[in-house]
């Protein structure tokens, strides 16, 4: 089965630094997503992206966050100035369509630790 | 807003035991319901889904029935194996309020199956 790949698997950064989390979605998928899970909490939706623009974002996704599809294969999440509370597992996902019953394919995640 | 509540873990069972992981939801509209599984070191994978009331999703011996009257989608398996050890996430995706892009997850339940 095709896979979504995420790099790095673990990222450690200092508070206030910028980080970029990278994802390669499945090649024929059109919809892209970021989710995150803070330790012990629910997996939370951050943002969805389609046709080179954000289609929906959560309250968590404030001005410190941005997403980009810089070329035909990568999908990145940037955090401009990291805070301690940004420490979490970040999951990228992609799907072919946007129907309610659509299957999302997830990557294995990037564990972000902000010190 | 939409929400998912699932059984707190961890759950520890012996091989061949019966498994139930409870999941209830709140949604405005007619959500699709999902169980995702995360094996150690891997991303979230779709285990099964159901798209309307009374639908039963099934895969790899796991089953869950969409119960609209009790707003539940409990996961069951008659005889678990060591290889079923993973974290299980209940999730929904709703077509109401224009938010059909995002999955709403529960916290996840860690299942450990001992030989």
PDB file of C-alpha atoms in Angstrom:
ATOM      1  CA  UNK A   1       0.000   0.000   0.000  1.00  0.00           C
ATOM      2  CA  UNK A   2       1.286   3.518  -0.735  1.00  0.00           C
ATOM      3  CA  UNK A   3       2.634   5.479   2.220  1.00  0.00           C
ATOM      4  CA  UNK A   4       2.843   9.000   3.506  1.00  0.00           C
ATOM      5  CA  UNK A   5       6.377   9.703   4.687  1.00  0.00           C
ATOM      6  CA  UNK A   6       7.398  12.243   7.286  1.00  0.00           C
ATOM      7  CA  UNK A   7      10.805  13.596   8.207  1.00  0.00           C
ATOM      8  CA  UNK A   8      12.391  13.874  10.644  1.00  0.00           C
ATOM      9  CA  UNK A   9      10.930  11.302  12.994  1.00  0.00           C
ATOM     10  CA  UNK A  10      12.117  13.316  15.973  1.00  0.00           C
ATOM     11  CA  UNK A  11      12.971  17.018  16.124  1.00  0.00           C
ATOM     12  CA  UNK A  12      14.378  18.820  19.135  1.00  0.00           C
ATOM     13  CA  UNK A  13      14.448  22.601  19.145  1.00  0.00           C
ATOM     14  CA  UNK A  14      14.876  25.530  21.472  1.00  0.00           C
ATOM     15  CA  UNK A  15      11.938  27.722  22.389  1.00  0.00           C
ATOM     16  CA  UNK A  16      11.620  30.613  19.950  1.00  0.00           C
ATOM     17  CA  UNK A  17      13.261  28.788  17.070  1.00  0.00           C
ATOM     18  CA  UNK A  18      11.601  28.079  13.762  1.00  0.00           C
ATOM     19  CA  UNK A  19      10.957  24.498  12.742  1.00  0.00           C
ATOM     20  CA  UNK A  20       9.818  22.961   9.490  1.00  0.00           C
ATOM     21  CA  UNK A  21       8.211  19.551   9.490  1.00  0.00           C
ATOM     22  CA  UNK A  22       8.240  17.766   6.177  1.00  0.00           C
ATOM     23  CA  UNK A  23       5.835  15.351   4.587  1.00  0.00           C
ATOM     24  CA  UNK A  24       5.605  13.568   1.266  1.00  0.00           C
ATOM     25  CA  UNK A  25       1.941  12.712   0.631  1.00  0.00           C
ATOM     26  CA  UNK A  26       0.808   9.923  -1.651  1.00  0.00           C
ATOM     27  CA  UNK A  27       1.452  11.013  -5.203  1.00  0.00           C
ATOM     28  CA  UNK A  28      -2.074  11.075  -6.651  1.00  0.00           C
ATOM     29  CA  UNK A  29      -3.728  12.566  -3.577  1.00  0.00           C
ATOM     30  CA  UNK A  30      -5.198  16.050  -3.686  1.00  0.00           C
ATOM     31  CA  UNK A  31      -6.024  16.835  -0.062  1.00  0.00           C
ATOM     32  CA  UNK A  32      -3.416  17.263   2.633  1.00  0.00           C
ATOM     33  CA  UNK A  33      -3.694  17.620   6.376  1.00  0.00           C
ATOM     34  CA  UNK A  34      -1.739  18.173   9.560  1.00  0.00           C
ATOM     35  CA  UNK A  35      -2.828  16.830  12.905  1.00  0.00           C
ATOM     36  CA  UNK A  36      -1.052  16.788  16.215  1.00  0.00           C
ATOM     37  CA  UNK A  37      -1.227  14.889  19.490  1.00  0.00           C
ATOM     38  CA  UNK A  38       0.075  16.341  22.694  1.00  0.00           C
ATOM     39  CA  UNK A  39       1.109  13.565  25.075  1.00  0.00           C
ATOM     40  CA  UNK A  40      -1.935  12.127  26.818  1.00  0.00           C
ATOM     41  CA  UNK A  41      -4.401  14.189  24.822  1.00  0.00           C
ATOM     42  CA  UNK A  42      -6.550  13.717  21.737  1.00  0.00           C
ATOM     43  CA  UNK A  43      -5.310  13.814  18.185  1.00  0.00           C
ATOM     44  CA  UNK A  44      -6.271  17.329  17.058  1.00  0.00           C
ATOM     45  CA  UNK A  45      -6.904  18.697  13.597  1.00  0.00           C
ATOM     46  CA  UNK A  46      -4.682  21.599  12.612  1.00  0.00           C
ATOM     47  CA  UNK A  47      -5.234  22.357   8.945  1.00  0.00           C
ATOM     48  CA  UNK A  48      -6.368  21.010   5.607  1.00  0.00           C
ATOM     49  CA  UNK A  49      -4.951  22.085   2.264  1.00  0.00           C
ATOM     50  CA  UNK A  50      -6.288  21.726  -1.255  1.00  0.00           C
ATOM     51  CA  UNK A  51      -5.474  23.309  -4.569  1.00  0.00           C
ATOM     52  CA  UNK A  52      -2.592  25.259  -3.058  1.00  0.00           C
ATOM     53  CA  UNK A  53      -4.602  26.908  -0.363  1.00  0.00           C
ATOM     54  CA  UNK A  54      -5.867  26.264   3.135  1.00  0.00           C
ATOM     55  CA  UNK A  55      -9.397  24.863   3.033  1.00  0.00           C
ATOM     56  CA  UNK A  56      -9.950  24.710   6.779  1.00  0.00           C
ATOM     57  CA  UNK A  57      -7.975  25.399   9.918  1.00  0.00           C
ATOM     58  CA  UNK A  58      -8.539  25.001  13.621  1.00  0.00           C
ATOM     59  CA  UNK A  59      -8.172  27.547  16.381  1.00  0.00           C
ATOM     60  CA  UNK A  60      -4.782  26.039  17.169  1.00  0.00           C
ATOM     61  CA  UNK A  61      -3.477  27.023  13.739  1.00  0.00           C
ATOM     62  CA  UNK A  62      -2.657  30.648  14.519  1.00  0.00           C
ATOM     63  CA  UNK A  63      -0.256  33.075  12.838  1.00  0.00           C
ATOM     64  CA  UNK A  64       2.725  31.104  14.120  1.00  0.00           C
ATOM     65  CA  UNK A  65       1.822  28.231  11.840  1.00  0.00           C
ATOM     66  CA  UNK A  66       1.964  28.042   8.076  1.00  0.00           C
ATOM     67  CA  UNK A  67       1.776  25.321   5.468  1.00  0.00           C
ATOM     68  CA  UNK A  68       3.223  25.116   2.028  1.00  0.00           C
ATOM     69  CA  UNK A  69       3.442  22.791  -0.906  1.00  0.00           C
ATOM     70  CA  UNK A  70       6.704  24.095  -2.344  1.00  0.00           C
ATOM     71  CA  UNK A  71       6.882  21.588  -5.187  1.00  0.00           C
ATOM     72  CA  UNK A  72       4.841  18.720  -6.559  1.00  0.00           C
ATOM     73  CA  UNK A  73       5.709  16.291  -3.824  1.00  0.00           C
ATOM     74  CA  UNK A  74       6.383  17.937  -0.456  1.00  0.00           C
ATOM     75  CA  UNK A  75       3.941  19.382   2.058  1.00  0.00           C
ATOM     76  CA  UNK A  76       5.464  21.294   4.951  1.00  0.00           C
ATOM     77  CA  UNK A  77       4.321  22.681   8.275  1.00  0.00           C
ATOM     78  CA  UNK A  78       6.285  25.618   9.621  1.00  0.00           C
ATOM     79  CA  UNK A  79       6.165  26.899  13.166  1.00  0.00           C
ATOM     80  CA  UNK A  80       7.783  30.329  13.221  1.00  0.00           C
ATOM     81  CA  UNK A  81       8.627  30.725  16.879  1.00  0.00           C
ATOM     82  CA  UNK A  82       8.135  27.554  18.841  1.00  0.00           C
ATOM     83  CA  UNK A  83       6.661  27.487  22.313  1.00  0.00           C
ATOM     84  CA  UNK A  84       6.968  24.803  24.968  1.00  0.00           C
ATOM     85  CA  UNK A  85       3.320  23.898  24.394  1.00  0.00           C
ATOM     86  CA  UNK A  86       4.041  23.089  20.748  1.00  0.00           C
ATOM     87  CA  UNK A  87       5.744  19.906  21.915  1.00  0.00           C
ATOM     88  CA  UNK A  88       3.674  17.109  20.386  1.00  0.00           C
ATOM     89  CA  UNK A  89       3.567  14.370  17.784  1.00  0.00           C
ATOM     90  CA  UNK A  90       2.679  15.913  14.436  1.00  0.00           C
ATOM     91  CA  UNK A  91       0.971  13.738  11.848  1.00  0.00           C
ATOM     92  CA  UNK A  92       0.675  14.495   8.171  1.00  0.00           C
ATOM     93  CA  UNK A  93      -2.122  12.885   6.169  1.00  0.00           C
ATOM     94  CA  UNK A  94      -3.428  12.871   2.634  1.00  0.00           C
ATOM     95  CA  UNK A  95      -6.510  11.715   0.771  1.00  0.00           C
ATOM     96  CA  UNK A  96      -7.746  11.485  -2.801  1.00  0.00           C
ATOM     97  CA  UNK A  97     -11.020  13.215  -2.117  1.00  0.00           C
ATOM     98  CA  UNK A  98     -12.859  15.094   0.597  1.00  0.00           C
ATOM     99  CA  UNK A  99     -15.991  13.012   1.060  1.00  0.00           C
ATOM    100  CA  UNK A 100     -17.076  12.384   4.612  1.00  0.00           C
ATOM    101  CA  UNK A 101     -16.255   8.683   4.328  1.00  0.00           C
ATOM    102  CA  UNK A 102     -12.928   9.255   2.622  1.00  0.00           C
ATOM    103  CA  UNK A 103      -9.960   7.261   3.905  1.00  0.00           C
ATOM    104  CA  UNK A 104      -7.075   9.349   5.139  1.00  0.00           C
ATOM    105  CA  UNK A 105      -3.551   7.972   4.911  1.00  0.00           C
ATOM    106  CA  UNK A 106      -1.320   9.054   7.767  1.00  0.00           C
ATOM    107  CA  UNK A 107       2.430   9.240   8.139  1.00  0.00           C
ATOM    108  CA  UNK A 108       4.214   7.849  11.166  1.00  0.00           C
ATOM    109  CA  UNK A 109       4.616  11.282  12.691  1.00  0.00           C
ATOM    110  CA  UNK A 110       7.297  13.719  13.786  1.00  0.00           C
ATOM    111  CA  UNK A 111       7.839  13.992  17.517  1.00  0.00           C
ATOM    112  CA  UNK A 112       8.608  17.656  18.194  1.00  0.00           C
ATOM    113  CA  UNK A 113      10.264  18.481  21.502  1.00  0.00           C
ATOM    114  CA  UNK A 114      10.600  22.162  22.391  1.00  0.00           C
ATOM    115  CA  UNK A 115      13.069  22.840  25.195  1.00  0.00           C
TER     116      UNK A 115
ATOM    117  CA  UNK B   1     -19.010  20.954  18.180  1.00  0.00           C
ATOM    118  CA  UNK B   2     -18.185  17.386  17.298  1.00  0.00           C
ATOM    119  CA  UNK B   3     -16.520  15.201  19.904  1.00  0.00           C
ATOM    120  CA  UNK B   4     -15.483  11.604  20.492  1.00  0.00           C
ATOM    121  CA  UNK B   5     -15.117   9.909  23.847  1.00  0.00           C
ATOM    122  CA  UNK B   6     -13.441   6.553  24.045  1.00  0.00           C
ATOM    123  CA  UNK B   7     -12.524   4.184  26.792  1.00  0.00           C
ATOM    124  CA  UNK B   8      -9.475   5.191  28.747  1.00  0.00           C
ATOM    125  CA  UNK B   9      -6.637   2.755  28.639  1.00  0.00           C
ATOM    126  CA  UNK B  10      -4.420   1.045  28.935  1.00  0.00           C
ATOM    127  CA  UNK B  11      -6.117  -2.274  28.300  1.00  0.00           C
ATOM    128  CA  UNK B  12      -4.148  -5.452  28.930  1.00  0.00           C
ATOM    129  CA  UNK B  13      -5.496  -8.801  27.775  1.00  0.00           C
ATOM    130  CA  UNK B  14      -4.275 -12.330  27.331  1.00  0.00           C
ATOM    131  CA  UNK B  15      -4.151 -13.847  23.897  1.00  0.00           C
ATOM    132  CA  UNK B  16      -7.540 -15.158  22.682  1.00  0.00           C
ATOM    133  CA  UNK B  17      -9.463 -12.922  25.088  1.00  0.00           C
ATOM    134  CA  UNK B  18     -12.482 -10.905  23.973  1.00  0.00           C
ATOM    135  CA  UNK B  19     -11.901  -7.222  23.333  1.00  0.00           C
ATOM    136  CA  UNK B  20     -14.280  -4.288  23.638  1.00  0.00           C
ATOM    137  CA  UNK B  21     -13.181  -0.670  23.375  1.00  0.00           C
ATOM    138  CA  UNK B  22     -16.066   1.702  23.923  1.00  0.00           C
ATOM    139  CA  UNK B  23     -16.569   4.798  21.821  1.00  0.00           C
ATOM    140  CA  UNK B  24     -19.368   7.355  21.923  1.00  0.00           C
ATOM    141  CA  UNK B  25     -19.722  10.497  19.893  1.00  0.00           C
ATOM    142  CA  UNK B  26     -21.463  13.831  19.638  1.00  0.00           C
ATOM    143  CA  UNK B  27     -22.014  15.287  16.199  1.00  0.00           C
ATOM    144  CA  UNK B  28     -24.427  17.640  14.514  1.00  0.00           C
ATOM    145  CA  UNK B  29     -25.284  16.014  11.214  1.00  0.00           C
ATOM    146  CA  UNK B  30     -24.660  12.548   9.883  1.00  0.00           C
ATOM    147  CA  UNK B  31     -21.066  11.620  10.572  1.00  0.00           C
ATOM    148  CA  UNK B  32     -19.033   8.790   9.201  1.00  0.00           C
ATOM    149  CA  UNK B  33     -17.344   6.805  11.958  1.00  0.00           C
ATOM    150  CA  UNK B  34     -13.896   5.267  11.920  1.00  0.00           C
ATOM    151  CA  UNK B  35     -11.486   3.216  13.929  1.00  0.00           C
ATOM    152  CA  UNK B  36      -7.829   3.926  13.253  1.00  0.00           C
ATOM    153  CA  UNK B  37      -4.962   1.848  14.655  1.00  0.00           C
ATOM    154  CA  UNK B  38      -1.377   2.838  15.313  1.00  0.00           C
ATOM    155  CA  UNK B  39       1.151   0.040  15.620  1.00  0.00           C
ATOM    156  CA  UNK B  40       4.470   0.856  17.318  1.00  0.00           C
ATOM    157  CA  UNK B  41       6.613   3.110  15.155  1.00  0.00           C
ATOM    158  CA  UNK B  42       4.005   3.468  12.444  1.00  0.00           C
ATOM    159  CA  UNK B  43       1.374   5.989  11.371  1.00  0.00           C
ATOM    160  CA  UNK B  44      -2.339   5.810  11.960  1.00  0.00           C
ATOM    161  CA  UNK B  45      -3.989   3.272   9.671  1.00  0.00           C
ATOM    162  CA  UNK B  46      -7.663   2.953   8.930  1.00  0.00           C
ATOM    163  CA  UNK B  47      -8.949  -0.227  10.565  1.00  0.00           C
ATOM    164  CA  UNK B  48     -12.627  -0.005   9.671  1.00  0.00           C
ATOM    165  CA  UNK B  49     -15.395   2.474   9.023  1.00  0.00           C
ATOM    166  CA  UNK B  50     -19.164   2.844   8.875  1.00  0.00           C
ATOM    167  CA  UNK B  51     -20.978   5.587   7.058  1.00  0.00           C
ATOM    168  CA  UNK B  52     -24.585   5.337   8.215  1.00  0.00           C
ATOM    169  CA  UNK B  53     -26.730   4.062  11.043  1.00  0.00           C
ATOM    170  CA  UNK B  54     -26.710   0.284  11.571  1.00  0.00           C
ATOM    171  CA  UNK B  55     -23.740  -0.179   9.251  1.00  0.00           C
ATOM    172  CA  UNK B  56     -21.174  -2.641  10.545  1.00  0.00           C
ATOM    173  CA  UNK B  57     -17.536  -2.070   9.703  1.00  0.00           C
ATOM    174  CA  UNK B  58     -15.213  -5.047   9.884  1.00  0.00           C
ATOM    175  CA  UNK B  59     -11.590  -5.850   9.175  1.00  0.00           C
ATOM    176  CA  UNK B  60      -8.988  -8.315  10.496  1.00  0.00           C
ATOM    177  CA  UNK B  61     -11.535  -9.852  12.870  1.00  0.00           C
ATOM    178  CA  UNK B  62     -12.475  -6.466  14.356  1.00  0.00           C
ATOM    179  CA  UNK B  63     -16.047  -5.189  14.138  1.00  0.00           C
ATOM    180  CA  UNK B  64     -17.925  -2.050  15.074  1.00  0.00           C
ATOM    181  CA  UNK B  65     -21.576  -1.171  14.513  1.00  0.00           C
ATOM    182  CA  UNK B  66     -22.810   2.383  13.988  1.00  0.00           C
ATOM    183  CA  UNK B  67     -25.534   2.841  16.623  1.00  0.00           C
ATOM    184  CA  UNK B  68     -27.301   6.124  16.117  1.00  0.00           C
ATOM    185  CA  UNK B  69     -29.731   5.591  18.992  1.00  0.00           C
ATOM    186  CA  UNK B  70     -26.892   5.306  21.500  1.00  0.00           C
ATOM    187  CA  UNK B  71     -24.404   7.428  19.507  1.00  0.00           C
ATOM    188  CA  UNK B  72     -21.851   4.661  19.852  1.00  0.00           C
ATOM    189  CA  UNK B  73     -19.327   2.808  17.725  1.00  0.00           C
ATOM    190  CA  UNK B  74     -17.752   0.237  20.028  1.00  0.00           C
ATOM    191  CA  UNK B  75     -14.853  -1.820  18.715  1.00  0.00           C
ATOM    192  CA  UNK B  76     -14.924  -5.582  19.325  1.00  0.00           C
ATOM    193  CA  UNK B  77     -12.830  -8.600  18.533  1.00  0.00           C
ATOM    194  CA  UNK B  78     -13.623 -12.109  19.613  1.00  0.00           C
ATOM    195  CA  UNK B  79     -10.084 -13.394  20.064  1.00  0.00           C
ATOM    196  CA  UNK B  80      -7.156 -10.993  20.231  1.00  0.00           C
ATOM    197  CA  UNK B  81      -3.605 -11.822  19.214  1.00  0.00           C
ATOM    198  CA  UNK B  82      -0.274 -10.459  20.397  1.00  0.00           C
ATOM    199  CA  UNK B  83       0.032  -8.718  17.034  1.00  0.00           C
ATOM    200  CA  UNK B  84      -3.076  -6.639  17.856  1.00  0.00           C
ATOM    201  CA  UNK B  85      -1.096  -4.712  20.454  1.00  0.00           C
ATOM    202  CA  UNK B  86      -1.399  -1.094  19.361  1.00  0.00           C
ATOM    203  CA  UNK B  87      -3.151   2.182  20.071  1.00  0.00           C
ATOM    204  CA  UNK B  88      -6.739   2.339  18.785  1.00  0.00           C
ATOM    205  CA  UNK B  89      -8.419   5.631  17.907  1.00  0.00           C
ATOM    206  CA  UNK B  90     -12.111   6.200  17.394  1.00  0.00           C
ATOM    207  CA  UNK B  91     -12.891   9.102  15.059  1.00  0.00           C
ATOM    208  CA  UNK B  92     -15.701  10.780  13.207  1.00  0.00           C
ATOM    209  CA  UNK B  93     -16.012  12.981  10.175  1.00  0.00           C
ATOM    210  CA  UNK B  94     -19.097  15.101   9.852  1.00  0.00           C
ATOM    211  CA  UNK B  95     -20.690  16.695   6.823  1.00  0.00           C
ATOM    212  CA  UNK B  96     -22.320  19.479   8.781  1.00  0.00           C
ATOM    213  CA  UNK B  97     -21.208  23.069   9.102  1.00  0.00           C
ATOM    214  CA  UNK B  98     -18.748  22.853   6.244  1.00  0.00           C
ATOM    215  CA  UNK B  99     -16.267  20.950   8.368  1.00  0.00           C
ATOM    216  CA  UNK B 100     -16.110  17.802   6.336  1.00  0.00           C
ATOM    217  CA  UNK B 101     -12.386  18.127   5.919  1.00  0.00           C
ATOM    218  CA  UNK B 102     -11.408  17.219   9.429  1.00  0.00           C
ATOM    219  CA  UNK B 103     -11.470  14.069  11.502  1.00  0.00           C
ATOM    220  CA  UNK B 104     -12.342  14.417  15.151  1.00  0.00           C
ATOM    221  CA  UNK B 105     -10.496  11.841  17.248  1.00  0.00           C
ATOM    222  CA  UNK B 106     -10.784  10.326  20.661  1.00  0.00           C
ATOM    223  CA  UNK B 107      -7.755  10.122  22.936  1.00  0.00           C
ATOM    224  CA  UNK B 108      -6.749   6.653  21.873  1.00  0.00           C
ATOM    225  CA  UNK B 109      -6.689   3.406  23.827  1.00  0.00           C
ATOM    226  CA  UNK B 110      -3.486   1.463  24.269  1.00  0.00           C
ATOM    227  CA  UNK B 111      -4.053  -2.273  23.952  1.00  0.00           C
ATOM    228  CA  UNK B 112      -1.416  -4.741  25.090  1.00  0.00           C
ATOM    229  CA  UNK B 113      -1.973  -8.426  24.409  1.00  0.00           C
ATOM    230  CA  UNK B 114       0.199 -10.863  26.333  1.00  0.00           C
ATOM    231  CA  UNK B 115       0.966 -14.383  25.111  1.00  0.00           C
TER     232      UNK B 115
END
